[in-house]
JSON list of C-alpha atoms and ligand atoms in Angstrom, two decimals:
[
{"chain": "U", "resi": 1, "resn": "UNK", "atom": "CA", "xyz": [-79.44, 39.71, -36.32]},
{"chain": "U", "resi": 2, "resn": "UNK", "atom": "CA", "xyz": [-77.19, 36.69, -36.94]},
{"chain": "U", "resi": 3, "resn": "UNK", "atom": "CA", "xyz": [-77.49, 32.91, -36.87]},
{"chain": "U", "resi": 4, "resn": "UNK", "atom": "CA", "xyz": [-80.72, 31.19, -38.00]},
{"chain": "U", "resi": 5, "resn": "UNK", "atom": "CA", "xyz": [-82.09, 31.18, -41.52]},
{"chain": "U", "resi": 6, "resn": "UNK", "atom": "CA", "xyz": [-85.39, 32.83, -42.35]},
{"chain": "U", "resi": 7, "resn": "UNK", "atom": "CA", "xyz": [-87.77, 30.85, -44.55]},
{"chain": "U", "resi": 8, "resn": "UNK", "atom": "CA", "xyz": [-90.75, 32.88, -45.62]},
{"chain": "U", "resi": 9, "resn": "UNK", "atom": "CA", "xyz": [-93.82, 31.26, -47.14]},
{"chain": "U", "resi": 10, "resn": "UNK", "atom": "CA", "xyz": [-96.36, 33.50, -48.82]},
{"chain": "U", "resi": 11, "resn": "UNK", "atom": "CA", "xyz": [-99.35, 32.84, -51.07]},
{"chain": "U", "resi": 12, "resn": "UNK", "atom": "CA", "xyz": [-102.89, 33.94, -51.66]},
{"chain": "U", "resi": 13, "resn": "UNK", "atom": "CA", "xyz": [-105.00, 32.72, -48.77]},
{"chain": "U", "resi": 14, "resn": "UNK", "atom": "CA", "xyz": [-106.42, 29.31, -49.67]},
{"chain": "U", "resi": 15, "resn": "UNK", "atom": "CA", "xyz": [-103.39, 28.25, -51.71]},
{"chain": "U", "resi": 16, "resn": "UNK", "atom": "CA", "xyz": [-102.41, 25.69, -49.09]},
{"chain": "U", "resi": 17, "resn": "UNK", "atom": "CA", "xyz": [-99.32, 27.32, -47.66]},
{"chain": "U", "resi": 18, "resn": "UNK", "atom": "CA", "xyz": [-100.36, 26.81, -44.04]},
{"chain": "U", "resi": 19, "resn": "UNK", "atom": "CA", "xyz": [-100.70, 23.04, -44.60]},
{"chain": "U", "resi": 20, "resn": "UNK", "atom": "CA", "xyz": [-97.26, 22.95, -46.19]},
{"chain": "U", "resi": 21, "resn": "UNK", "atom": "CA", "xyz": [-95.71, 25.00, -43.38]},
{"chain": "U", "resi": 22, "resn": "UNK", "atom": "CA", "xyz": [-97.22, 22.63, -40.78]},
{"chain": "U", "resi": 23, "resn": "UNK", "atom": "CA", "xyz": [-95.79, 19.69, -42.67]},
{"chain": "U", "resi": 24, "resn": "UNK", "atom": "CA", "xyz": [-92.31, 21.22, -42.58]},
{"chain": "U", "resi": 25, "resn": "UNK", "atom": "CA", "xyz": [-92.61, 21.99, -38.86]},
{"chain": "U", "resi": 26, "resn": "UNK", "atom": "CA", "xyz": [-93.10, 18.26, -38.27]},
{"chain": "U", "resi": 27, "resn": "UNK", "atom": "CA", "xyz": [-89.64, 17.43, -39.66]},
{"chain": "U", "resi": 28, "resn": "UNK", "atom": "CA", "xyz": [-87.19, 17.77, -36.72]},
{"chain": "U", "resi": 29, "resn": "UNK", "atom": "CA", "xyz": [-84.00, 17.78, -38.79]},
{"chain": "U", "resi": 30, "resn": "UNK", "atom": "CA", "xyz": [-85.03, 21.04, -40.48]},
{"chain": "U", "resi": 31, "resn": "UNK", "atom": "CA", "xyz": [-84.78, 22.66, -37.03]},
{"chain": "U", "resi": 32, "resn": "UNK", "atom": "CA", "xyz": [-87.64, 25.06, -37.74]},
{"chain": "U", "resi": 33, "resn": "UNK", "atom": "CA", "xyz": [-89.79, 27.11, -35.43]},
{"chain": "U", "resi": 34, "resn": "UNK", "atom": "CA", "xyz": [-92.88, 29.00, -36.50]},
{"chain": "U", "resi": 35, "resn": "UNK", "atom": "CA", "xyz": [-92.84, 32.78, -36.23]},
{"chain": "U", "resi": 36, "resn": "UNK", "atom": "CA", "xyz": [-96.08, 33.67, -34.48]},
{"chain": "U", "resi": 37, "resn": "UNK", "atom": "CA", "xyz": [-97.34, 36.92, -35.95]},
{"chain": "U", "resi": 38, "resn": "UNK", "atom": "CA", "xyz": [-99.26, 39.61, -34.17]},
{"chain": "U", "resi": 39, "resn": "UNK", "atom": "CA", "xyz": [-102.73, 40.25, -35.65]},
{"chain": "U", "resi": 40, "resn": "UNK", "atom": "CA", "xyz": [-105.60, 42.60, -34.92]},
{"chain": "U", "resi": 41, "resn": "UNK", "atom": "CA", "xyz": [-108.37, 40.58, -36.54]},
{"chain": "U", "resi": 42, "resn": "UNK", "atom": "CA", "xyz": [-110.86, 38.55, -34.55]},
{"chain": "U", "resi": 43, "resn": "UNK", "atom": "CA", "xyz": [-109.96, 35.04, -33.50]},
{"chain": "U", "resi": 44, "resn": "UNK", "atom": "CA", "xyz": [-111.50, 32.31, -35.69]},
{"chain": "U", "resi": 45, "resn": "UNK", "atom": "CA", "xyz": [-112.99, 29.00, -34.54]},
{"chain": "U", "resi": 46, "resn": "UNK", "atom": "CA", "xyz": [-110.38, 27.07, -32.63]},
{"chain": "U", "resi": 47, "resn": "UNK", "atom": "CA", "xyz": [-107.48, 29.48, -32.95]},
{"chain": "U", "resi": 48, "resn": "UNK", "atom": "CA", "xyz": [-105.43, 30.03, -29.80]},
{"chain": "U", "resi": 49, "resn": "UNK", "atom": "CA", "xyz": [-103.88, 33.32, -28.68]},
{"chain": "U", "resi": 50, "resn": "UNK", "atom": "CA", "xyz": [-100.09, 32.97, -28.46]},
{"chain": "U", "resi": 51, "resn": "UNK", "atom": "CA", "xyz": [-100.12, 29.90, -30.71]},
{"chain": "U", "resi": 52, "resn": "UNK", "atom": "CA", "xyz": [-101.75, 30.87, -34.00]},
{"chain": "U", "resi": 53, "resn": "UNK", "atom": "CA", "xyz": [-101.26, 34.60, -33.49]},
{"chain": "U", "resi": 54, "resn": "UNK", "atom": "CA", "xyz": [-100.64, 37.11, -30.74]},
{"chain": "U", "resi": 55, "resn": "UNK", "atom": "CA", "xyz": [-104.07, 38.72, -30.97]},
{"chain": "U", "resi": 56, "resn": "UNK", "atom": "CA", "xyz": [-104.01, 42.46, -30.26]},
{"chain": "U", "resi": 57, "resn": "UNK", "atom": "CA", "xyz": [-106.65, 45.17, -30.41]},
{"chain": "U", "resi": 58, "resn": "UNK", "atom": "CA", "xyz": [-106.06, 47.59, -33.32]},
{"chain": "U", "resi": 59, "resn": "UNK", "atom": "CA", "xyz": [-105.10, 50.32, -30.87]},
{"chain": "U", "resi": 60, "resn": "UNK", "atom": "CA", "xyz": [-102.48, 48.16, -29.12]},
{"chain": "U", "resi": 61, "resn": "UNK", "atom": "CA", "xyz": [-101.16, 47.10, -32.53]},
{"chain": "U", "resi": 62, "resn": "UNK", "atom": "CA", "xyz": [-100.79, 50.72, -33.65]},
{"chain": "U", "resi": 63, "resn": "UNK", "atom": "CA", "xyz": [-98.91, 51.50, -30.44]},
{"chain": "U", "resi": 64, "resn": "UNK", "atom": "CA", "xyz": [-96.38, 48.78, -31.22]},
{"chain": "U", "resi": 65, "resn": "UNK", "atom": "CA", "xyz": [-95.96, 50.21, -34.71]},
{"chain": "U", "resi": 66, "resn": "UNK", "atom": "CA", "xyz": [-95.17, 53.57, -33.13]},
{"chain": "U", "resi": 67, "resn": "UNK", "atom": "CA", "xyz": [-92.68, 51.93, -30.77]},
{"chain": "U", "resi": 68, "resn": "UNK", "atom": "CA", "xyz": [-90.89, 50.37, -33.75]},
{"chain": "U", "resi": 69, "resn": "UNK", "atom": "CA", "xyz": [-91.43, 46.84, -32.44]},
{"chain": "U", "resi": 70, "resn": "UNK", "atom": "CA", "xyz": [-92.14, 45.25, -35.82]},
{"chain": "U", "resi": 71, "resn": "UNK", "atom": "CA", "xyz": [-89.71, 43.78, -38.31]},
{"chain": "U", "resi": 72, "resn": "UNK", "atom": "CA", "xyz": [-92.50, 44.25, -40.81]},
{"chain": "U", "resi": 73, "resn": "UNK", "atom": "CA", "xyz": [-96.21, 44.91, -40.57]},
{"chain": "U", "resi": 74, "resn": "UNK", "atom": "CA", "xyz": [-99.07, 45.30, -42.99]},
{"chain": "U", "resi": 75, "resn": "UNK", "atom": "CA", "xyz": [-102.67, 46.43, -42.94]},
{"chain": "U", "resi": 76, "resn": "UNK", "atom": "CA", "xyz": [-103.63, 43.33, -44.91]},
{"chain": "U", "resi": 77, "resn": "UNK", "atom": "CA", "xyz": [-107.35, 44.19, -44.84]},
{"chain": "U", "resi": 78, "resn": "UNK", "atom": "CA", "xyz": [-108.88, 47.45, -43.51]},
{"chain": "U", "resi": 79, "resn": "UNK", "atom": "CA", "xyz": [-108.34, 47.58, -39.70]},
{"chain": "U", "resi": 80, "resn": "UNK", "atom": "CA", "xyz": [-106.81, 44.10, -39.88]},
{"chain": "U", "resi": 81, "resn": "UNK", "atom": "CA", "xyz": [-103.15, 44.56, -39.09]},
{"chain": "U", "resi": 82, "resn": "UNK", "atom": "CA", "xyz": [-100.64, 41.72, -39.20]},
{"chain": "U", "resi": 83, "resn": "UNK", "atom": "CA", "xyz": [-96.98, 41.91, -38.33]},
{"chain": "U", "resi": 84, "resn": "UNK", "atom": "CA", "xyz": [-93.82, 40.16, -37.26]},
{"chain": "U", "resi": 85, "resn": "UNK", "atom": "CA", "xyz": [-92.47, 41.26, -33.91]},
{"chain": "U", "resi": 86, "resn": "UNK", "atom": "CA", "xyz": [-88.70, 41.65, -33.72]},
{"chain": "U", "resi": 87, "resn": "UNK", "atom": "CA", "xyz": [-88.79, 39.92, -30.32]},
{"chain": "U", "resi": 88, "resn": "UNK", "atom": "CA", "xyz": [-90.37, 36.83, -31.90]},
{"chain": "U", "resi": 89, "resn": "UNK", "atom": "CA", "xyz": [-87.60, 36.38, -34.45]},
{"chain": "U", "resi": 90, "resn": "UNK", "atom": "CA", "xyz": [-84.92, 37.03, -31.80]},
{"chain": "U", "resi": 91, "resn": "UNK", "atom": "CA", "xyz": [-86.53, 34.45, -29.52]},
{"chain": "U", "resi": 92, "resn": "UNK", "atom": "CA", "xyz": [-86.33, 31.74, -32.18]},
{"chain": "U", "resi": 93, "resn": "UNK", "atom": "CA", "xyz": [-82.83, 32.63, -33.41]},
{"chain": "U", "resi": 94, "resn": "UNK", "atom": "CA", "xyz": [-81.54, 32.81, -29.84]},
{"chain": "U", "resi": 95, "resn": "UNK", "atom": "CA", "xyz": [-82.78, 29.25, -29.37]},
{"chain": "U", "resi": 96, "resn": "UNK", "atom": "CA", "xyz": [-80.51, 28.25, -32.29]},
{"chain": "U", "resi": 97, "resn": "UNK", "atom": "CA", "xyz": [-83.37, 27.52, -34.68]},
{"chain": "U", "resi": 98, "resn": "UNK", "atom": "CA", "xyz": [-84.38, 28.52, -38.19]},
{"chain": "U", "resi": 99, "resn": "UNK", "atom": "CA", "xyz": [-87.47, 30.68, -38.48]},
{"chain": "U", "resi": 100, "resn": "UNK", "atom": "CA", "xyz": [-90.39, 29.77, -40.73]},
{"chain": "U", "resi": 101, "resn": "UNK", "atom": "CA", "xyz": [-92.97, 32.45, -41.57]},
{"chain": "U", "resi": 102, "resn": "UNK", "atom": "CA", "xyz": [-96.48, 32.20, -42.99]},
{"chain": "U", "resi": 103, "resn": "UNK", "atom": "CA", "xyz": [-97.17, 35.80, -43.99]},
{"chain": "U", "resi": 104, "resn": "UNK", "atom": "CA", "xyz": [-98.50, 37.93, -46.84]},
{"chain": "U", "resi": 105, "resn": "UNK", "atom": "CA", "xyz": [-96.53, 38.66, -50.00]},
{"chain": "U", "resi": 106, "resn": "UNK", "atom": "CA", "xyz": [-95.61, 42.24, -49.10]},
{"chain": "U", "resi": 107, "resn": "UNK", "atom": "CA", "xyz": [-94.25, 41.22, -45.69]},
{"chain": "U", "resi": 108, "resn": "UNK", "atom": "CA", "xyz": [-92.32, 38.34, -47.27]},
{"chain": "U", "resi": 109, "resn": "UNK", "atom": "CA", "xyz": [-90.57, 40.57, -49.79]},
{"chain": "U", "resi": 110, "resn": "UNK", "atom": "CA", "xyz": [-89.84, 43.11, -47.06]},
{"chain": "U", "resi": 111, "resn": "UNK", "atom": "CA", "xyz": [-88.03, 40.53, -44.92]},
{"chain": "U", "resi": 112, "resn": "UNK", "atom": "CA", "xyz": [-86.04, 39.45, -47.99]},
{"chain": "U", "resi": 113, "resn": "UNK", "atom": "CA", "xyz": [-84.98, 43.06, -48.61]},
{"chain": "U", "resi": 114, "resn": "UNK", "atom": "CA", "xyz": [-83.91, 43.45, -44.96]},
{"chain": "U", "resi": 115, "resn": "UNK", "atom": "CA", "xyz": [-81.97, 40.18, -44.74]},
{"chain": "U", "resi": 116, "resn": "UNK", "atom": "CA", "xyz": [-81.19, 39.11, -48.33]},
{"chain": "U", "resi": 117, "resn": "UNK", "atom": "CA", "xyz": [-78.52, 36.53, -47.45]},
{"chain": "U", "resi": 118, "resn": "UNK", "atom": "CA", "xyz": [-80.36, 34.81, -44.61]},
{"chain": "U", "resi": 119, "resn": "UNK", "atom": "CA", "xyz": [-83.79, 34.69, -46.26]},
{"chain": "U", "resi": 120, "resn": "UNK", "atom": "CA", "xyz": [-85.47, 32.27, -48.66]},
{"chain": "U", "resi": 121, "resn": "UNK", "atom": "CA", "xyz": [-88.84, 33.42, -50.02]},
{"chain": "U", "resi": 122, "resn": "UNK", "atom": "CA", "xyz": [-91.24, 30.73, -51.22]},
{"chain": "U", "resi": 123, "resn": "UNK", "atom": "CA", "xyz": [-94.45, 31.46, -53.12]},
{"chain": "U", "resi": 124, "resn": "UNK", "atom": "CA", "xyz": [-97.15, 28.77, -53.05]},
{"chain": "U", "resi": 125, "resn": "UNK", "atom": "CA", "xyz": [-99.34, 28.94, -56.15]},
{"chain": "U", "resi": 126, "resn": "UNK", "atom": "CA", "xyz": [-102.91, 27.65, -56.27]},
{"chain": "U", "resi": 127, "resn": "UNK", "atom": "CA", "xyz": [-103.76, 25.86, -59.53]},
{"chain": "U", "resi": 128, "resn": "UNK", "atom": "CA", "xyz": [-106.34, 28.54, -60.46]},
{"chain": "U", "resi": 129, "resn": "UNK", "atom": "CA", "xyz": [-108.50, 31.32, -59.04]},
{"chain": "U", "resi": 130, "resn": "UNK", "atom": "CA", "xyz": [-111.56, 29.03, -59.33]},
{"chain": "U", "resi": 131, "resn": "UNK", "atom": "CA", "xyz": [-109.87, 26.34, -57.27]},
{"chain": "U", "resi": 132, "resn": "UNK", "atom": "CA", "xyz": [-108.95, 29.00, -54.72]},
{"chain": "U", "resi": 133, "resn": "UNK", "atom": "CA", "xyz": [-112.57, 30.13, -54.38]},
{"chain": "U", "resi": 134, "resn": "UNK", "atom": "CA", "xyz": [-113.64, 26.50, -53.93]},
{"chain": "U", "resi": 135, "resn": "UNK", "atom": "CA", "xyz": [-111.10, 25.99, -51.14]},
{"chain": "U", "resi": 136, "resn": "UNK", "atom": "CA", "xyz": [-112.03, 29.21, -49.33]},
{"chain": "U", "resi": 137, "resn": "UNK", "atom": "CA", "xyz": [-115.75, 28.34, -49.44]},
{"chain": "U", "resi": 138, "resn": "UNK", "atom": "CA", "xyz": [-114.95, 24.84, -48.20]},
{"chain": "U", "resi": 139, "resn": "UNK", "atom": "CA", "xyz": [-113.40, 26.34, -45.07]},
{"chain": "U", "resi": 140, "resn": "UNK", "atom": "CA", "xyz": [-116.78, 27.68, -44.05]},
{"chain": "U", "resi": 141, "resn": "UNK", "atom": "CA", "xyz": [-115.37, 30.03, -41.43]},
{"chain": "U", "resi": 142, "resn": "UNK", "atom": "CA", "xyz": [-116.07, 33.33, -43.12]},
{"chain": "U", "resi": 143, "resn": "UNK", "atom": "CA", "xyz": [-118.82, 35.37, -44.75]},
{"chain": "U", "resi": 144, "resn": "UNK", "atom": "CA", "xyz": [-119.15, 35.58, -48.56]},
{"chain": "U", "resi": 145, "resn": "UNK", "atom": "CA", "xyz": [-118.15, 39.21, -48.35]},
{"chain": "U", "resi": 146, "resn": "UNK", "atom": "CA", "xyz": [-114.87, 38.36, -46.64]},
{"chain": "U", "resi": 147, "resn": "UNK", "atom": "CA", "xyz": [-114.22, 35.57, -49.13]},
{"chain": "U", "resi": 148, "resn": "UNK", "atom": "CA", "xyz": [-114.76, 38.00, -52.04]},
{"chain": "U", "resi": 149, "resn": "UNK", "atom": "CA", "xyz": [-112.24, 40.34, -50.43]},
{"chain": "U", "resi": 150, "resn": "UNK", "atom": "CA", "xyz": [-109.66, 37.56, -50.23]},
{"chain": "U", "resi": 151, "resn": "UNK", "atom": "CA", "xyz": [-110.26, 36.52, -53.84]},
{"chain": "U", "resi": 152, "resn": "UNK", "atom": "CA", "xyz": [-109.80, 40.09, -55.13]},
{"chain": "U", "resi": 153, "resn": "UNK", "atom": "CA", "xyz": [-106.57, 40.30, -53.17]},
{"chain": "U", "resi": 154, "resn": "UNK", "atom": "CA", "xyz": [-105.40, 36.94, -54.51]},
{"chain": "U", "resi": 155, "resn": "UNK", "atom": "CA", "xyz": [-105.23, 38.24, -58.08]},
{"chain": "U", "resi": 156, "resn": "UNK", "atom": "CA", "xyz": [-102.92, 41.07, -56.98]},
{"chain": "U", "resi": 157, "resn": "UNK", "atom": "CA", "xyz": [-100.80, 38.67, -54.92]},
{"chain": "U", "resi": 158, "resn": "UNK", "atom": "CA", "xyz": [-100.36, 36.21, -57.80]},
{"chain": "U", "resi": 159, "resn": "UNK", "atom": "CA", "xyz": [-98.71, 39.00, -59.80]},
{"chain": "U", "resi": 160, "resn": "UNK", "atom": "CA", "xyz": [-95.86, 39.22, -57.25]},
{"chain": "U", "resi": 161, "resn": "UNK", "atom": "CA", "xyz": [-94.86, 35.55, -57.67]},
{"chain": "U", "resi": 162, "resn": "UNK", "atom": "CA", "xyz": [-91.90, 36.29, -60.01]},
{"chain": "U", "resi": 163, "resn": "UNK", "atom": "CA", "xyz": [-90.22, 38.29, -57.23]},
{"chain": "U", "resi": 164, "resn": "UNK", "atom": "CA", "xyz": [-89.88, 35.20, -55.01]},
{"chain": "U", "resi": 165, "resn": "UNK", "atom": "CA", "xyz": [-86.79, 33.00, -54.80]},
{"chain": "U", "resi": 166, "resn": "UNK", "atom": "CA", "xyz": [-88.84, 29.87, -55.50]},
{"chain": "U", "resi": 167, "resn": "UNK", "atom": "CA", "xyz": [-92.42, 28.98, -56.49]},
{"chain": "U", "resi": 168, "resn": "UNK", "atom": "CA", "xyz": [-94.25, 25.79, -55.61]},
{"chain": "U", "resi": 169, "resn": "UNK", "atom": "CA", "xyz": [-97.38, 24.86, -57.54]},
{"chain": "U", "resi": 170, "resn": "UNK", "atom": "CA", "xyz": [-99.88, 23.25, -55.19]},
{"chain": "U", "resi": 171, "resn": "UNK", "atom": "CA", "xyz": [-101.99, 21.19, -57.58]},
{"chain": "U", "resi": 172, "resn": "UNK", "atom": "CA", "xyz": [-101.07, 18.00, -55.73]},
{"chain": "U", "resi": 173, "resn": "UNK", "atom": "CA", "xyz": [-100.55, 18.47, -52.00]},
{"chain": "U", "resi": 174, "resn": "UNK", "atom": "CA", "xyz": [-98.22, 15.50, -51.47]},
{"chain": "U", "resi": 175, "resn": "UNK", "atom": "CA", "xyz": [-95.99, 16.61, -54.32]},
{"chain": "U", "resi": 176, "resn": "UNK", "atom": "CA", "xyz": [-95.99, 20.20, -53.06]},
{"chain": "U", "resi": 177, "resn": "UNK", "atom": "CA", "xyz": [-95.04, 19.06, -49.54]},
{"chain": "U", "resi": 178, "resn": "UNK", "atom": "CA", "xyz": [-92.17, 16.93, -50.86]},
{"chain": "U", "resi": 179, "resn": "UNK", "atom": "CA", "xyz": [-90.91, 19.78, -53.03]},
{"chain": "U", "resi": 180, "resn": "UNK", "atom": "CA", "xyz": [-91.06, 22.22, -50.11]},
{"chain": "U", "resi": 181, "resn": "UNK", "atom": "CA", "xyz": [-89.13, 19.74, -47.97]},
{"chain": "U", "resi": 182, "resn": "UNK", "atom": "CA", "xyz": [-86.37, 19.41, -50.57]},
{"chain": "U", "resi": 183, "resn": "UNK", "atom": "CA", "xyz": [-86.07, 23.16, -51.09]},
{"chain": "U", "resi": 184, "resn": "UNK", "atom": "CA", "xyz": [-85.96, 24.02, -47.39]},
{"chain": "U", "resi": 185, "resn": "UNK", "atom": "CA", "xyz": [-83.54, 21.18, -46.58]},
{"chain": "U", "resi": 186, "resn": "UNK", "atom": "CA", "xyz": [-81.14, 22.47, -49.24]},
{"chain": "U", "resi": 187, "resn": "UNK", "atom": "CA", "xyz": [-81.43, 26.03, -47.95]},
{"chain": "U", "resi": 188, "resn": "UNK", "atom": "CA", "xyz": [-80.75, 25.14, -44.32]},
{"chain": "U", "resi": 189, "resn": "UNK", "atom": "CA", "xyz": [-77.86, 22.95, -45.40]},
{"chain": "U", "resi": 190, "resn": "UNK", "atom": "CA", "xyz": [-79.21, 19.41, -45.05]},
{"chain": "U", "resi": 191, "resn": "UNK", "atom": "CA", "xyz": [-78.63, 17.01, -47.92]},
{"chain": "U", "resi": 192, "resn": "UNK", "atom": "CA", "xyz": [-81.85, 15.05, -48.51]},
{"chain": "U", "resi": 193, "resn": "UNK", "atom": "CA", "xyz": [-80.86, 13.63, -51.89]},
{"chain": "P", "resi": 1, "resn": "5GP", "atom": "P1", "xyz": [-105.49, 35.06, -41.97]},
{"chain": "P", "resi": 1, "resn": "5GP", "atom": "O1", "xyz": [-106.42, 36.14, -41.51]},
{"chain": "P", "resi": 1, "resn": "5GP", "atom": "O2", "xyz": [-106.10, 34.18, -43.03]},
{"chain": "P", "resi": 1, "resn": "5GP", "atom": "O3", "xyz": [-104.90, 34.28, -40.84]},
{"chain": "P", "resi": 1, "resn": "5GP", "atom": "O4", "xyz": [-104.27, 35.80, -42.67]},
{"chain": "P", "resi": 1, "resn": "5GP", "atom": "C1", "xyz": [-104.49, 36.80, -43.60]},
{"chain": "P", "resi": 1, "resn": "5GP", "atom": "C2", "xyz": [-103.20, 37.16, -44.31]},
{"chain": "P", "resi": 1, "resn": "5GP", "atom": "O5", "xyz": [-102.27, 37.81, -43.41]},
{"chain": "P", "resi": 1, "resn": "5GP", "atom": "C3", "xyz": [-102.47, 35.94, -44.84]},
{"chain": "P", "resi": 1, "resn": "5GP", "atom": "O6", "xyz": [-102.00, 36.23, -46.17]},
{"chain": "P", "resi": 1, "resn": "5GP", "atom": "C4", "xyz": [-101.34, 35.82, -43.87]},
{"chain": "P", "resi": 1, "resn": "5GP", "atom": "O7", "xyz": [-100.27, 35.13, -44.46]},
{"chain": "P", "resi": 1, "resn": "5GP", "atom": "C5", "xyz": [-101.01, 37.25, -43.58]},
{"chain": "P", "resi": 1, "resn": "5GP", "atom": "N1", "xyz": [-100.15, 37.42, -42.40]},
{"chain": "P", "resi": 1, "resn": "5GP", "atom": "C6", "xyz": [-100.16, 36.68, -41.28]},
{"chain": "P", "resi": 1, "resn": "5GP", "atom": "N2", "xyz": [-99.21, 37.10, -40.45]},
{"chain": "P", "resi": 1, "resn": "5GP", "atom": "C7", "xyz": [-98.56, 38.12, -41.05]},
{"chain": "P", "resi": 1, "resn": "5GP", "atom": "C8", "xyz": [-97.45, 38.95, -40.69]},
{"chain": "P", "resi": 1, "resn": "5GP", "atom": "O8", "xyz": [-96.85, 38.84, -39.63]},
{"chain": "P", "resi": 1, "resn": "5GP", "atom": "N3", "xyz": [-97.09, 39.90, -41.57]},
{"chain": "P", "resi": 1, "resn": "5GP", "atom": "C9", "xyz": [-97.70, 40.06, -42.76]},
{"chain": "P", "resi": 1, "resn": "5GP", "atom": "N4", "xyz": [-97.23, 41.01, -43.55]},
{"chain": "P", "resi": 1, "resn": "5GP", "atom": "N5", "xyz": [-98.74, 39.29, -43.12]},
{"chain": "P", "resi": 1, "resn": "5GP", "atom": "C10", "xyz": [-99.16, 38.33, -42.30]}
]
């Protein structure tokens, strides 16, 4: 793979990384396009197939793993597979754009190991576990059991933060957005000083 830069955002779910990624996608000069992951979980609320994720049945997902179609993949929760298709990254790079990812910590570090020069890994930190629980409950899209699962995972994910190129503390969303903008602009070679 050549050309575009890979900017990988990871964080415990509820830390606000998706909001920050959407903010960055709205800045044309960063020349970013979102890497749509494949996922085998059920579609939530107003999610759209082919926009939020390429939704696949677990069996179809496992077949693509066998065919070596993923740049990285992870069984993030039992039977819930998520992964980045090689064709997706090629599609974006071929269009002359930089790729922005919103994926889990393991996948993020895997992409960095594969393409160390082209990749910037960014970890978005929630102010605290309690704040994270509050945000997840506020979403109101999932059962308590699923929320508990995400919270348990969050503690493990927070421990990987030192392995990332940069960390952004999201205790103030506007500040976090501005910081992300500066960091990504510098990495893709735009001077926003
Ligand atoms: P959610 O179900 O909330 O959309 O996502 C659950 C977790 O899977 C999040 O941490 C999300 O970032 C992660 N995820 C989404 N896409 C990918 C992917 O392509 N690869 C990996 N490794 N994780 C992903």
